[in-house]
Short mmCIF file of C-alpha atoms and ligand atoms in Angstrom, two decimals:
data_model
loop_
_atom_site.label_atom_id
_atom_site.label_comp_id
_atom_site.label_asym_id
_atom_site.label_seq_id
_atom_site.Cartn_x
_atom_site.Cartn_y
_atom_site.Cartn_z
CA UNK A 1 121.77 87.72 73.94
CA UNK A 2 122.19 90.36 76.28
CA UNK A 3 120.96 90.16 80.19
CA UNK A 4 121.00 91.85 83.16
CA UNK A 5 122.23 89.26 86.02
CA UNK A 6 122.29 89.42 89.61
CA UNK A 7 126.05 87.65 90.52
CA UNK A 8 125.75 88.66 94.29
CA UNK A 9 123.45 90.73 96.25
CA UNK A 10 126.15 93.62 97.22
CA UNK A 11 126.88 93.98 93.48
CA UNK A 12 125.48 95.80 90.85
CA UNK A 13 123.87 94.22 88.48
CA UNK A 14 126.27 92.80 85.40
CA UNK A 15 125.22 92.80 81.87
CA UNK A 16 126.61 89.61 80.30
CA UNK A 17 125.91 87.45 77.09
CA UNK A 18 124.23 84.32 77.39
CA UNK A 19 123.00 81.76 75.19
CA UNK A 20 119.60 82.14 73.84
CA UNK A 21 117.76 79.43 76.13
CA UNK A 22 115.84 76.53 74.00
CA UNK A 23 112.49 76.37 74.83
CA UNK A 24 111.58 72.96 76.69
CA UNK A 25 108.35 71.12 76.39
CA UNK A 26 105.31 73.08 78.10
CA UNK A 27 107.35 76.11 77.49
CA UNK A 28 107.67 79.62 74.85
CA UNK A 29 110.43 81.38 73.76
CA UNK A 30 110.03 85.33 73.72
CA UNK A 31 111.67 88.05 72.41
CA UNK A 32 111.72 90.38 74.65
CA UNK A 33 110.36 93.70 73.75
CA UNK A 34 109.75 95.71 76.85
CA UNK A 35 110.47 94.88 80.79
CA UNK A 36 109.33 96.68 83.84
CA UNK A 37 111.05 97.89 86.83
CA UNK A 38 109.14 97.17 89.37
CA UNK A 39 110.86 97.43 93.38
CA UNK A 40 110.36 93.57 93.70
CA UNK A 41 113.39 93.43 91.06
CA UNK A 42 115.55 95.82 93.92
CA UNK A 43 114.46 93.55 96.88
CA UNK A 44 115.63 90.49 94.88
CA UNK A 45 118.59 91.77 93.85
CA UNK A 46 119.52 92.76 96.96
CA UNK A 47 118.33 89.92 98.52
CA UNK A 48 116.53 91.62 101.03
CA UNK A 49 113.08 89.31 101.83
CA UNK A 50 113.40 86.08 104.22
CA UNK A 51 113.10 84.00 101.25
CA UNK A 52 116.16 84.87 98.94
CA UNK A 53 116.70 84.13 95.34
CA UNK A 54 120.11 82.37 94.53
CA UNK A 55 122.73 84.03 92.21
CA UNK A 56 123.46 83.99 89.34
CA UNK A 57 119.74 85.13 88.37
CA UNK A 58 117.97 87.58 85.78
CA UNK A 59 115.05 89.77 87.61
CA UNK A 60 112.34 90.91 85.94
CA UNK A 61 108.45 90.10 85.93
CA UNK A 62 107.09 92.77 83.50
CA UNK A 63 108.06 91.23 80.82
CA UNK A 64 106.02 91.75 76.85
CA UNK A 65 107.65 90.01 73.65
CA UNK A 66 106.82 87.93 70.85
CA UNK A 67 106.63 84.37 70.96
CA UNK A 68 109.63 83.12 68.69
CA UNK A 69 109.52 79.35 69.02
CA UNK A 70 107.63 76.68 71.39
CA UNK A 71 107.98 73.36 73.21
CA UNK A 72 105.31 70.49 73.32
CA UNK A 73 102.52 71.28 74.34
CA UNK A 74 102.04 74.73 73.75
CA UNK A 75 99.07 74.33 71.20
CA UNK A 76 97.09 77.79 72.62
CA UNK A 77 100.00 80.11 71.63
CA UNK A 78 101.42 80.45 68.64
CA UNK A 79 104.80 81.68 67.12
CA UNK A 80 104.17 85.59 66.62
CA UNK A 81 101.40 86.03 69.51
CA UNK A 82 102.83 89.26 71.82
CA UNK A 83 102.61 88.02 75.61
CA UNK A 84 103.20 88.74 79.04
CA UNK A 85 105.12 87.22 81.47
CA UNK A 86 104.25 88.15 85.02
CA UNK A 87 105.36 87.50 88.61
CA UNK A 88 103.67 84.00 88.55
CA UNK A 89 105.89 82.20 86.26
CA UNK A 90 104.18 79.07 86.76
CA UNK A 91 101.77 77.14 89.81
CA UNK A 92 100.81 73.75 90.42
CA UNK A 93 97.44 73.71 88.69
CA UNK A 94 95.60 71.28 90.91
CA UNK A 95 95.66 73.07 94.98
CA UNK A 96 92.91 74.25 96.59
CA UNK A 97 94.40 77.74 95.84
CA UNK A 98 94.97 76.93 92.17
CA UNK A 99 91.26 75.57 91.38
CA UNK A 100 89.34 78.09 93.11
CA UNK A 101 90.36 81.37 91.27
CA UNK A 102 93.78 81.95 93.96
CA UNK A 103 96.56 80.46 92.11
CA UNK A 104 98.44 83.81 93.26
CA UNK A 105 98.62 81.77 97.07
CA UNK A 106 99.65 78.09 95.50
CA UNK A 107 102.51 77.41 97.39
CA UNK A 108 103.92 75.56 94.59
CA UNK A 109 104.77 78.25 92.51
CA UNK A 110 107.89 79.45 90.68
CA UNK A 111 108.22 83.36 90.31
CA UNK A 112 109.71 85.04 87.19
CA UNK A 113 113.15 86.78 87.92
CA UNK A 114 112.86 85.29 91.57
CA UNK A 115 113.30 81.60 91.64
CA UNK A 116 113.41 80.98 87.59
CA UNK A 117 115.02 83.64 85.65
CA UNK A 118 113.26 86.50 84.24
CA UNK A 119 112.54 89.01 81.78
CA UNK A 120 115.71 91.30 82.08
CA UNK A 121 117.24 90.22 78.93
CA UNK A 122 116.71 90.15 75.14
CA UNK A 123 115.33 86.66 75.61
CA UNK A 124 113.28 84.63 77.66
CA UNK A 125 111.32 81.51 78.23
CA UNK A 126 108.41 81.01 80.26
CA UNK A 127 105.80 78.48 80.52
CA UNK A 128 103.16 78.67 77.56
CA UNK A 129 99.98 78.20 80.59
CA UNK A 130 100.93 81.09 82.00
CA UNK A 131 102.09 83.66 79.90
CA UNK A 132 99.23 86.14 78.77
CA UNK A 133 97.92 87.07 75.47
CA UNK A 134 98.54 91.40 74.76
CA UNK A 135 96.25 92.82 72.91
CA UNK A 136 97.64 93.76 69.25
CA UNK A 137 97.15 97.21 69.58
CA UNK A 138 98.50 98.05 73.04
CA UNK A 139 101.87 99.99 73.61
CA UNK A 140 103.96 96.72 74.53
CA UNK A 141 106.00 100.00 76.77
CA UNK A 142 102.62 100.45 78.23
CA UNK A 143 102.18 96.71 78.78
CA UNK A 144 105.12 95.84 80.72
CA UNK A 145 103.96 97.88 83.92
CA UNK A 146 100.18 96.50 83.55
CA UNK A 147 101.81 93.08 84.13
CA UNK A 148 103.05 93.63 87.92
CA UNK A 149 101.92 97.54 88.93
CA UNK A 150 98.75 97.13 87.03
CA UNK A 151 97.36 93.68 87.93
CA UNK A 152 98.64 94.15 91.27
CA UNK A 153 96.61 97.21 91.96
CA UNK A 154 93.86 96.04 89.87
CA UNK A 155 93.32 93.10 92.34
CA UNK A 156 94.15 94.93 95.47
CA UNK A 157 91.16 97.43 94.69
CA UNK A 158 88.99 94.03 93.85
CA UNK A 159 89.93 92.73 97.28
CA UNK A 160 89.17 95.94 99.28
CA UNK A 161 85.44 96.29 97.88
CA UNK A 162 86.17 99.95 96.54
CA UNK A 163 82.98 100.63 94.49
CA UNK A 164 80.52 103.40 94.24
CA UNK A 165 79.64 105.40 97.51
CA UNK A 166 82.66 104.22 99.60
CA UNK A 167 85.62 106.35 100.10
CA UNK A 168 89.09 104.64 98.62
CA UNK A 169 92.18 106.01 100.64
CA UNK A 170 95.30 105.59 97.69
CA UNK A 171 98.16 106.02 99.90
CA UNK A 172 101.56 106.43 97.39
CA UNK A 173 101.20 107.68 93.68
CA UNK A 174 104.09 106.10 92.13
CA UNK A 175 104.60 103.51 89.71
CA UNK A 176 101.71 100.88 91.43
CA UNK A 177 99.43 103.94 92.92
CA UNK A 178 98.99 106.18 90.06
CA UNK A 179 97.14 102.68 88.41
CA UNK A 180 95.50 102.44 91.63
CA UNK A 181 94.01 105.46 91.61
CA UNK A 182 92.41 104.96 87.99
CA UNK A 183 91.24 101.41 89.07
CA UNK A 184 89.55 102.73 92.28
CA UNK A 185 87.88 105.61 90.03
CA UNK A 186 87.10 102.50 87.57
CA UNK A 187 85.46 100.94 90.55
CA UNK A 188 82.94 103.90 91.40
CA UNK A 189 84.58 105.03 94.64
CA UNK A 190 85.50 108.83 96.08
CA UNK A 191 89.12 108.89 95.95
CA UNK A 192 91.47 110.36 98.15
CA UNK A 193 95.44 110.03 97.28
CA UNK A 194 98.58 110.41 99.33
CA UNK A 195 102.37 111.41 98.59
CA UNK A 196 104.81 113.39 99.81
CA UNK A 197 106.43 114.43 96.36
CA UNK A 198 105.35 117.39 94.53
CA UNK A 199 104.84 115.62 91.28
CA UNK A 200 103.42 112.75 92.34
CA UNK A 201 100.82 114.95 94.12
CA UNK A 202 100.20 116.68 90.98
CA UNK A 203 99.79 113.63 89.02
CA UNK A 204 97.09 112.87 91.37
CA UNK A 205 95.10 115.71 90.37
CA UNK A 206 95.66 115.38 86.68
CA UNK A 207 94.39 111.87 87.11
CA UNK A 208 91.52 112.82 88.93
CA UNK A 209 91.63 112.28 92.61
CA UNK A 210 88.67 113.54 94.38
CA UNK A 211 90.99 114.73 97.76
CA UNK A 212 95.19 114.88 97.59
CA UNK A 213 96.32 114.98 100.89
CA UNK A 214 100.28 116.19 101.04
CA UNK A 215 101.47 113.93 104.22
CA UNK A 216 104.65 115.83 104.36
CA UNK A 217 102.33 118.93 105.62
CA UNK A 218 99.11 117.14 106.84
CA UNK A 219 97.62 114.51 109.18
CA UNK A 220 96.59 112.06 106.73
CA UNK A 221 94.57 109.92 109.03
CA UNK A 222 92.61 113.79 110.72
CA UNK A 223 92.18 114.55 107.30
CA UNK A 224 90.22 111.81 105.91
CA UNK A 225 88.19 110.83 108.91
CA UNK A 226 87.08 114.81 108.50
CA UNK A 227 85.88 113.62 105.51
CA UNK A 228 84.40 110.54 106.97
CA UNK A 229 87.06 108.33 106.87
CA UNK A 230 87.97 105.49 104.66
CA UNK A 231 86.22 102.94 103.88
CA UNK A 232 88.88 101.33 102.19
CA UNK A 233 92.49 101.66 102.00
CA UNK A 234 95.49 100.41 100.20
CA UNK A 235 98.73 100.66 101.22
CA UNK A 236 101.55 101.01 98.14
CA UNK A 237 103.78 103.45 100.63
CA UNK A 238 106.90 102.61 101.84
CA UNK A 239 106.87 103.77 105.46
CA UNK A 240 105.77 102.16 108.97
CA UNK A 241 104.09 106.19 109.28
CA UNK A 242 102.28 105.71 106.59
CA UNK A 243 100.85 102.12 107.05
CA UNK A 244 99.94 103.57 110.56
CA UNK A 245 98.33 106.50 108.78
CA UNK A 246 96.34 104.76 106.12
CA UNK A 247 94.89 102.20 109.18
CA UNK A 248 93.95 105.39 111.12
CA UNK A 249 92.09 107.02 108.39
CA UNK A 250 89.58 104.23 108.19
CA UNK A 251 86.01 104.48 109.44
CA UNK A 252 84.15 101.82 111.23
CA UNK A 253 83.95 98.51 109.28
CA UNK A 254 87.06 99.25 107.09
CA UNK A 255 89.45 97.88 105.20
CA UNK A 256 93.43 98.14 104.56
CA UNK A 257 94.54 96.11 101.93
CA UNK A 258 98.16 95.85 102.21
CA UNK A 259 100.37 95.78 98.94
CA UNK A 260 103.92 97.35 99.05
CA UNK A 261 106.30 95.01 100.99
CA UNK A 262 108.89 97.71 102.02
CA UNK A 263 112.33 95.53 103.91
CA UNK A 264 110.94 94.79 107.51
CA UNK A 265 107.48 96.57 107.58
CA UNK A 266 105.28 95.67 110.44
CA UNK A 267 101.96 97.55 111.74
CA UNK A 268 101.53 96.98 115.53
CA UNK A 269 97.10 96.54 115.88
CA UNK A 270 95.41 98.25 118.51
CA UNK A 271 92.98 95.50 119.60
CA UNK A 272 90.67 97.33 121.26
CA UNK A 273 90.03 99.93 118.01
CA UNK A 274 90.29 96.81 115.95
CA UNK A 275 87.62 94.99 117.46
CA UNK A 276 85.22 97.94 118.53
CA UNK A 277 85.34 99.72 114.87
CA UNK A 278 85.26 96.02 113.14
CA UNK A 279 88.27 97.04 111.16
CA UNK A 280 89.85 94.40 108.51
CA UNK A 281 93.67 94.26 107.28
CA UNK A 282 94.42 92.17 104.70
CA UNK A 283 97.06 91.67 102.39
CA UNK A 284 97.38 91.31 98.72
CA UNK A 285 99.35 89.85 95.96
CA UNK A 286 99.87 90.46 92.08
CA UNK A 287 96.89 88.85 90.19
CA UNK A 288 96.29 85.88 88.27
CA UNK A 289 96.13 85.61 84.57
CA UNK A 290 92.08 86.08 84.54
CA UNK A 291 92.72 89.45 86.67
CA UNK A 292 96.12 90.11 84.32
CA UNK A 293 93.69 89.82 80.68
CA UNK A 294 91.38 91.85 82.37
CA UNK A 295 93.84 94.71 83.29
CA UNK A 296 94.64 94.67 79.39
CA UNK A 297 91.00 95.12 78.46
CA UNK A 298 90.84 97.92 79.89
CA UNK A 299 93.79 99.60 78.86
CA UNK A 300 92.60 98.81 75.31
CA UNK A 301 89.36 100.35 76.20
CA UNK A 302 91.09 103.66 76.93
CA UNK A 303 90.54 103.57 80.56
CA UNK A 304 93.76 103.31 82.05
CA UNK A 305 96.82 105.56 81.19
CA UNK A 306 100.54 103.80 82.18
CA UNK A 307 102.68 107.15 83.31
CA UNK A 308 105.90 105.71 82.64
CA UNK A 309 109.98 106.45 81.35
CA UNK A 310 111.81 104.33 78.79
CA UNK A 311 115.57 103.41 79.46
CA UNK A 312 118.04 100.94 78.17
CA UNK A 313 118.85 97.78 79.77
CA UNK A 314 122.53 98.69 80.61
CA UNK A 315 121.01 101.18 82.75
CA UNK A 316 120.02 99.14 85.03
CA UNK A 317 122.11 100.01 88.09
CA UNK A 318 121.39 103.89 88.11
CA UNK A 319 117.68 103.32 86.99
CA UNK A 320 117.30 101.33 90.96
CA UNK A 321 119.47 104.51 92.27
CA UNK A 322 116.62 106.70 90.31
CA UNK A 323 114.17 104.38 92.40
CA UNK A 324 115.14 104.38 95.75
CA UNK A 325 116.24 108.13 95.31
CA UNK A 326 112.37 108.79 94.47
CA UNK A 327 113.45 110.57 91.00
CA UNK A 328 111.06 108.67 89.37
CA UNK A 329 107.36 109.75 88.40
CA UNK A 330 105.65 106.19 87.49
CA UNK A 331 107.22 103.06 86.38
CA UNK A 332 110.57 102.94 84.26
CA UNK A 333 110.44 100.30 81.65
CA UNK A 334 113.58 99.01 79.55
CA UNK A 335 112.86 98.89 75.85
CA UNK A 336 114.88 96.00 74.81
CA UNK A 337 113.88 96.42 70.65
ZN1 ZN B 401 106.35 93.56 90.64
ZN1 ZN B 402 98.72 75.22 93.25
#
């Protein structure tokens, strides 16, 4: 089988042929249909967070395929189910975080294409208690960014309390914001989005965005507290400006929910603001599998649209270059069929 590997983190990426791994007990073996890009895959590969994967490894954690064969112990799925592997490859099941609803935080876990190999190749295995049921009838192209950009969002608008009659500040409509939007329009709340790219500003509008603020051109934080401010906001920019910006734009009693994890991001807190306006900042990650099946509902409901661009998997090196050059609108997804 074909896969994408990581060798060393000032290399490209190298396609190379590998065995077909065996699944082991507890474990699935899928047939990879469709695998996400997501900018955790470009931090990994170039090994850019304090905690480093070690090379030789496959990224990937948008993975959708078809179940092919099964260890022991994999009763629940069976051979021909479509599923989803996501970031949380597998947790400790028993934690304080893993019993009460947070197995995101169990600091147990193993991540797909991070610290057990992931999803960009032909084939992969993954353990059967984590992996995801799709729905039959959903776009396994539009699955693979539900499974990191969509759950991720989808939980970072749970955590912020976006709902009707509070204002949601969407700061970056790309590949995770342009879901975010929809989810915090799901939610009930005014939106207001962010960018600094033409068509990701116009993207905004065609997916509804009460107020699209250009920050290349405008104050971001002026203009939404002219509006009242934010109520909520989450962060999915890649800037110190505009984590500064979105905290700004918040009215008393707000909330940032931090989500993008740009390469040595920090926001300074004014304590005196902080205290007086009873401002929160909190941070979020992915989803679990509850918040993941509930992401897919939706989209087989019709009330989610995945703006997205196929490639093939031996693009790999000049689809990051597309990323970090910004000359992507959405999420770029390998078909791998
Ligand atoms: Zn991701
Ligand atoms: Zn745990």
């Amino acid at each position: 089988m074909k896969a994408a590997v990581v060798t060393d983190f000032n290399r490209p990426l190298e396609i190379q042929d590998r065995v077909i791994p065996l699944p082991a007990a507890h474990q699935v073996l899928v047939r990879m249909e469709a695998s996400g890009l997501c900018h955790t895959d470009i931090h990994a590969a170039a090994g850019d967070w304090p905690v480093r994967p070690v090379p030789p490894f496959v990224p990937g954690h948008e993975g959708i395929g078809i179940v092919e064969d099964k260890g022991e112990g994999t009763g629940h799925i069976h051979v021909g189910d479509r599923v989803a592997i996501a970031w949380l490859a597998e947790a400790c099941g028993h934690c304080d975080h893993c019993v009460s609803g947070w197995e995101t935080l169990c600091e147990q876990q193993r991540n797909s294409g991070y610290s057990v190999d992931g999803c960009f190749s032909e084939y992969a295995v993954a353990h059967g208690d984590y992996v995801v049921r799709v729905p039959g009838v959903i776009d396994p192209l539009d699955a693979a960014p539900l499974t990191c950009a969509g759950v991720t969002t989808y939980k970072a608008v749970k955590v912020s309390g976006a709902g009707p009659g509070k204002r949601a500040l969407i700061s970056g409509i790309g590949g995770l914001g342009h879901l975010a939007l929809q989810y915090a329009r799901i939610a009930g709340a005014e939106t207001v989005a962010v960018d600094i790219t033409d068509d990701k500003l116009r993207l905004a509008h065609e997916l509804g965005a009460d107020h699209v603020i250009d920050a290349r051109t405008q104050d971001v934080a002026r203009q939404v507290r002219a509006l009242g401010g934010a109520d909520v906001a989450i962060s999915l920019a890649v800037s110190n400006a505009s984590l500064r910006a979105a905290y700004d734009a918040l009215r008393r009693h707000g909330t940032l929910v931090l989500v993008a994890l740009p390469a040595d991001a920090s926001l300074e807190l004014p304590v005196f603001e902080h205290v007086l306006d009873g401002k929160t900042v909190t941070g979020s990650i992915v989803g679990t599998r509850q918040d993941l099946a509930e992401v897919f509902r939706l989209h087989r409901l019709g009330r989610t649209r995945v703006i997205r661009e196929q490639r093939r998997l031996k693009q790999v090196n000049e689809s990051i270059e597309d990323i970090l050059a910004g000359r992507v609108t959405g999420r770029l997804v390998f078909d791998l069929r």
